[in-house]
């Protein structure tokens, strides 16, 4: 199954959901589609729902993906990822959070949707 992108206009949040296997090409496909959805938005808020996703991406591919997005993701963009904290997949998603954060991007993982939405609604400083 591919990813699904929807917009919650009331909250100003773009939601991306993926609930199966995530491979390298899935990352780039979702990124391309999300960029098209966010075109013209100066301070986008993105909520990735990956709670039932399984990621199979090599560490070097994760790093290359994060580095490629350093110039694409604006300083006012915030991305919250909903993930399950149970099992080995949590470490995979945590690695993404660390890679993006180390490159200066506002990306955080959460296991609670309300907390993720609250964080997205906080102003960027």
Coordinates of N, CA and C in Angstrom, one line a residue:
X1 N 0.8 -1.2 0.0 CA 0.0 0.0 0.0 C 0.9 1.2 0.0
X2 N 0.4 2.3 -0.7 CA 1.2 3.5 -0.7 C 0.8 4.4 0.5
X3 N 1.4 5.5 0.5 CA 1.1 6.5 1.6 C -0.2 7.2 1.3
X4 N -0.8 7.8 2.3 CA -2.0 8.7 2.1 C -1.7 10.0 2.7
X5 N -2.0 11.1 1.9 CA -1.8 12.4 2.4 C -3.2 13.1 2.4
X6 N -3.4 13.7 3.6 CA -4.7 14.5 3.8 C -4.3 15.8 4.5
X7 N -5.2 16.7 4.5 CA -5.0 18.0 5.2 C -6.1 18.3 6.1
X8 N -5.8 18.6 7.4 CA -6.7 19.0 8.4 C -6.7 20.5 8.4
X9 N -7.6 21.1 7.6 CA -7.6 22.6 7.4 C -7.8 23.3 8.7
X10 N -8.6 22.8 9.6 CA -8.9 23.4 10.9 C -7.7 23.6 11.7
X11 N -6.8 22.6 11.7 CA -5.6 22.6 12.5 C -4.4 23.1 11.7
X12 N -4.5 23.1 10.4 CA -3.4 23.5 9.5 C -2.3 22.4 9.5
X13 N -2.7 21.2 9.6 CA -1.7 20.1 9.7 C -1.9 19.2 8.5
X14 N -0.8 18.9 7.8 CA -0.9 17.9 6.7 C -0.5 16.6 7.3
X15 N -1.3 15.6 7.1 CA -1.1 14.2 7.6 C -0.6 13.3 6.5
X16 N 0.4 12.5 6.8 CA 0.9 11.5 5.9 C 0.8 10.2 6.7
X17 N 0.1 9.2 6.1 CA 0.0 7.9 6.8 C 0.6 6.8 5.9
X18 N 1.3 5.9 6.6 CA 1.9 4.8 5.9 C 1.7 3.6 6.9
X19 N 1.1 2.6 6.5 CA 0.9 1.5 7.5 C 1.4 0.1 7.1
X20 N 2.4 0.1 6.3 CA 3.0 -1.2 5.9 C 4.5 -1.0 5.8
X21 N 5.1 -1.8 5.0 CA 6.6 -1.7 4.8 C 7.0 -0.4 4.2
X22 N 8.1 0.2 4.7 CA 8.7 1.4 4.2 C 10.1 1.0 3.7
X23 N 10.3 1.1 2.4 CA 11.6 0.9 1.8 C 12.1 2.3 1.3
X24 N 13.4 2.2 0.8 CA 14.1 3.4 0.4 C 13.2 4.2 -0.6
X25 N 12.7 3.6 -1.6 CA 11.9 4.3 -2.6 C 10.6 4.9 -2.1
X26 N 10.1 4.3 -1.0 CA 8.9 4.8 -0.4 C 9.2 6.2 0.3
X27 N 10.3 6.3 0.9 CA 10.7 7.6 1.5 C 10.7 8.7 0.4
X28 N 11.3 8.4 -0.7 CA 11.4 9.4 -1.7 C 10.1 9.7 -2.4
X29 N 9.2 8.7 -2.6 CA 7.9 8.9 -3.1 C 7.0 9.8 -2.2
X30 N 7.1 9.5 -0.9 CA 6.3 10.3 0.0 C 6.8 11.7 0.1
X31 N 8.1 11.9 0.1 CA 8.7 13.2 0.1 C 8.3 14.0 -1.1
X32 N 8.3 13.4 -2.3 CA 7.9 14.1 -3.5 C 6.5 14.6 -3.4
X33 N 5.6 13.6 -3.0 CA 4.2 13.9 -2.9 C 3.9 15.0 -1.9
X34 N 4.6 14.9 -0.7 CA 4.4 15.9 0.3 C 4.8 17.2 -0.1
X35 N 6.0 17.3 -0.8 CA 6.4 18.6 -1.3 C 5.4 19.3 -2.2
X36 N 4.8 18.5 -3.1 CA 3.7 19.0 -3.9 C 2.5 19.5 -3.1
X37 N 2.2 18.8 -2.1 CA 1.1 19.2 -1.2 C 1.4 20.5 -0.4
X38 N 2.7 20.7 0.0 CA 3.1 21.8 0.8 C 3.5 23.1 0.0
X39 N 3.5 23.0 -1.3 CA 4.0 24.0 -2.1 C 3.3 25.4 -1.8
X40 N 4.1 26.4 -1.5 CA 3.6 27.7 -1.1 C 3.4 27.9 0.4
X41 N 3.5 26.8 1.2 CA 3.2 27.0 2.6 C 4.6 27.3 3.3
X42 N 4.6 28.5 3.9 CA 5.9 29.0 4.5 C 6.2 28.4 5.8
X43 N 5.3 27.8 6.5 CA 5.5 27.2 7.8 C 4.7 26.0 8.0
X44 N 5.0 25.0 7.2 CA 4.1 23.8 7.2 C 4.3 23.0 8.5
X45 N 3.2 22.3 8.9 CA 3.2 21.4 10.0 C 2.8 20.1 9.5
X46 N 3.6 19.1 9.7 CA 3.4 17.7 9.1 C 3.3 16.7 10.2
X47 N 2.3 15.9 10.1 CA 2.1 14.8 11.1 C 2.3 13.5 10.3
X48 N 3.3 12.7 10.5 CA 3.5 11.4 9.9 C 3.0 10.3 10.8
X49 N 2.0 9.6 10.3 CA 1.5 8.5 11.1 C 2.2 7.2 10.6
X50 N 3.1 6.7 11.4 CA 3.9 5.5 11.1 C 3.8 4.4 12.2
X51 N 2.7 4.5 12.9 CA 2.5 3.6 14.1 C 2.5 2.2 13.7
X52 N 2.0 1.8 12.5 CA 1.9 0.4 12.1 C 2.9 0.1 11.0
X53 N 3.8 1.1 10.7 CA 4.7 0.9 9.6 C 6.0 0.1 10.1
X54 N 6.6 -0.6 9.2 CA 7.8 -1.3 9.4 C 8.8 -0.7 8.4
X55 N 10.0 -0.2 8.9 CA 11.0 0.4 8.1 C 12.1 -0.5 7.8
X56 N 12.5 -0.6 6.5 CA 13.6 -1.4 6.1 C 14.5 -0.5 5.2
X57 N 15.3 0.3 5.8 CA 16.1 1.3 5.1 C 17.5 1.2 5.8
X58 N 18.5 1.1 5.0 CA 19.9 1.0 5.5 C 20.3 2.4 6.2
X59 N 21.2 2.3 7.1 CA 21.6 3.5 7.8 C 22.2 4.6 6.9
X60 N 22.9 4.2 5.9 CA 23.5 5.1 5.0 C 22.4 5.8 4.1
X61 N 21.3 5.0 3.8 CA 20.2 5.6 3.1 C 19.4 6.6 3.9
X62 N 19.3 6.3 5.2 CA 18.6 7.3 6.1 C 19.4 8.6 6.1
X63 N 20.7 8.4 6.3 CA 21.6 9.6 6.3 C 21.5 10.4 5.1
X64 N 21.6 9.8 3.9 CA 21.5 10.5 2.6 C 20.1 11.1 2.5
X65 N 19.1 10.5 2.9 CA 17.7 11.1 2.8 C 17.7 12.3 3.7
X66 N 18.2 12.3 4.9 CA 18.2 13.4 5.8 C 19.0 14.6 5.2
X67 N 20.2 14.3 4.7 CA 21.1 15.3 4.2 C 20.4 16.0 3.0
X68 N 19.8 15.2 2.1 CA 19.1 15.7 0.9 C 18.0 16.7 1.3
X69 N 17.4 16.5 2.5 CA 16.3 17.4 2.9 C 16.7 18.6 3.7
X70 N 18.0 18.7 4.0 CA 18.5 19.9 4.8 C 18.1 21.2 4.1
X71 N 18.3 21.2 2.7 CA 18.0 22.4 2.0 C 16.6 22.6 1.6
X72 N 15.8 21.5 1.6 CA 14.4 21.5 1.2 C 13.5 21.9 2.3
X73 N 13.8 21.4 3.5 CA 12.9 21.7 4.6 C 13.2 23.0 5.2
X74 N 12.3 23.9 5.2 CA 12.5 25.3 5.7 C 12.7 25.3 7.2
X75 N 13.2 26.4 7.7 CA 13.4 26.6 9.1 C 12.2 26.6 9.9
X76 N 11.0 27.0 9.3 CA 9.8 27.1 10.0 C 8.9 25.8 9.9
X77 N 9.4 24.8 9.2 CA 8.7 23.5 9.0 C 8.9 22.7 10.3
X78 N 7.8 22.1 10.7 CA 7.8 21.2 11.8 C 7.2 19.8 11.4
X79 N 7.9 18.8 11.7 CA 7.4 17.4 11.4 C 7.4 16.6 12.6
X80 N 6.2 16.1 12.9 CA 6.0 15.2 14.1 C 5.7 13.8 13.5
X81 N 6.4 12.8 14.0 CA 6.1 11.4 13.5 C 5.5 10.6 14.7
X82 N 4.4 10.0 14.4 CA 3.8 9.1 15.4 C 4.3 7.7 15.1
X83 N 4.9 7.1 16.1 CA 5.5 5.8 16.0 C 5.1 5.0 17.2
X84 N 5.2 3.7 17.1 CA 5.0 2.8 18.2 C 6.4 2.7 19.0
X85 N 6.3 2.8 20.3 CA 7.5 2.7 21.1 C 7.8 1.3 21.5
X86 N 7.0 0.4 21.0 CA 7.2 -1.1 21.3 C 8.0 -1.7 20.2
X87 N 8.9 -2.6 20.5 CA 9.6 -3.3 19.6 C 10.8 -2.6 18.9
X88 N 11.5 -3.3 18.0 CA 12.8 -2.8 17.4 C 12.6 -1.6 16.5
X89 N 11.4 -1.4 15.9 CA 11.2 -0.4 15.0 C 11.4 1.0 15.6
X90 N 11.1 1.1 16.9 CA 11.3 2.4 17.6 C 12.7 2.9 17.4
X91 N 13.7 2.1 17.5 CA 15.1 2.5 17.3 C 15.3 3.0 15.9
X92 N 14.7 2.4 14.9 CA 14.8 2.8 13.5 C 14.3 4.3 13.3
X93 N 13.1 4.5 13.9 CA 12.6 5.9 13.8 C 13.3 6.9 14.6
X94 N 13.8 6.5 15.8 CA 14.6 7.4 16.6 C 15.9 7.8 15.9
X95 N 16.5 6.9 15.1 CA 17.6 7.2 14.3 C 17.3 8.3 13.3
X96 N 16.2 8.3 12.7 CA 15.7 9.3 11.8 C 15.6 10.7 12.5
X97 N 15.0 10.6 13.7 CA 14.9 11.9 14.4 C 16.2 12.5 14.7
X98 N 17.2 11.7 15.2 CA 18.5 12.2 15.5 C 19.2 12.7 14.3
X99 N 19.1 12.0 13.1 CA 19.8 12.5 11.9 C 19.2 13.9 11.5
X100 N 17.9 14.0 11.5 CA 17.3 15.3 11.1 C 17.6 16.4 12.1
X101 N 17.5 16.1 13.4 CA 17.8 17.1 14.4 C 19.3 17.6 14.3
X102 N 20.2 16.6 14.1 CA 21.6 17.0 14.0 C 21.9 17.9 12.8
X103 N 21.0 17.9 11.8 CA 21.1 18.8 10.7 C 20.3 20.1 10.8
X104 N 19.7 20.3 12.0 CA 19.0 21.5 12.3 C 17.6 21.6 11.9
X105 N 17.0 20.4 11.6 CA 15.6 20.4 11.3 C 14.7 20.0 12.5
X106 N 13.5 20.6 12.4 CA 12.5 20.3 13.5 C 11.7 19.1 13.3
X107 N 12.3 18.0 13.7 CA 11.6 16.7 13.5 C 11.6 16.0 14.8
X108 N 10.4 15.5 15.3 CA 10.3 14.8 16.6 C 9.4 13.6 16.4
X109 N 9.7 12.6 17.2 CA 8.8 11.4 17.2 C 8.0 11.4 18.5
X110 N 6.8 10.9 18.4 CA 5.9 10.8 19.5 C 5.1 9.5 19.4
X111 N 4.6 9.1 20.6 CA 3.7 7.9 20.6 C 2.3 8.3 21.0
X112 N 2.1 9.6 21.1 CA 0.8 10.1 21.5 C 0.4 11.2 20.5
X113 N -0.7 11.0 19.8 CA -1.2 11.9 18.8 C -1.5 13.3 19.3
X114 N -2.1 13.4 20.5 CA -2.4 14.8 21.0 C -1.1 15.5 21.3
X115 N -0.1 14.9 21.9 CA 1.1 15.5 22.2 C 1.8 16.0 20.9
X116 N 1.7 15.2 19.9 CA 2.3 15.5 18.6 C 1.7 16.8 18.1
X117 N 0.3 16.8 18.1 CA -0.4 18.0 17.6 C -0.1 19.2 18.4
X118 N 0.0 19.1 19.7 CA 0.3 20.2 20.6 C 1.7 20.8 20.2
X119 N 2.6 19.9 20.0 CA 4.0 20.4 19.6 C 3.9 21.1 18.3
X120 N 3.2 20.5 17.3 CA 3.1 21.2 16.0 C 2.5 22.6 16.1
X121 N 1.5 22.8 17.0 CA 0.9 24.0 17.1 C 1.7 25.1 17.9
X122 N 2.7 24.7 18.6 CA 3.6 25.7 19.2 C 4.3 26.5 18.2
X123 N 4.5 27.8 18.4 CA 5.2 28.7 17.5 C 6.7 28.3 17.3
X124 N 7.2 28.5 16.2 CA 8.6 28.2 15.9 C 9.4 29.5 16.3
X125 N 10.4 29.2 17.1 CA 11.2 30.4 17.6 C 12.5 30.5 16.8

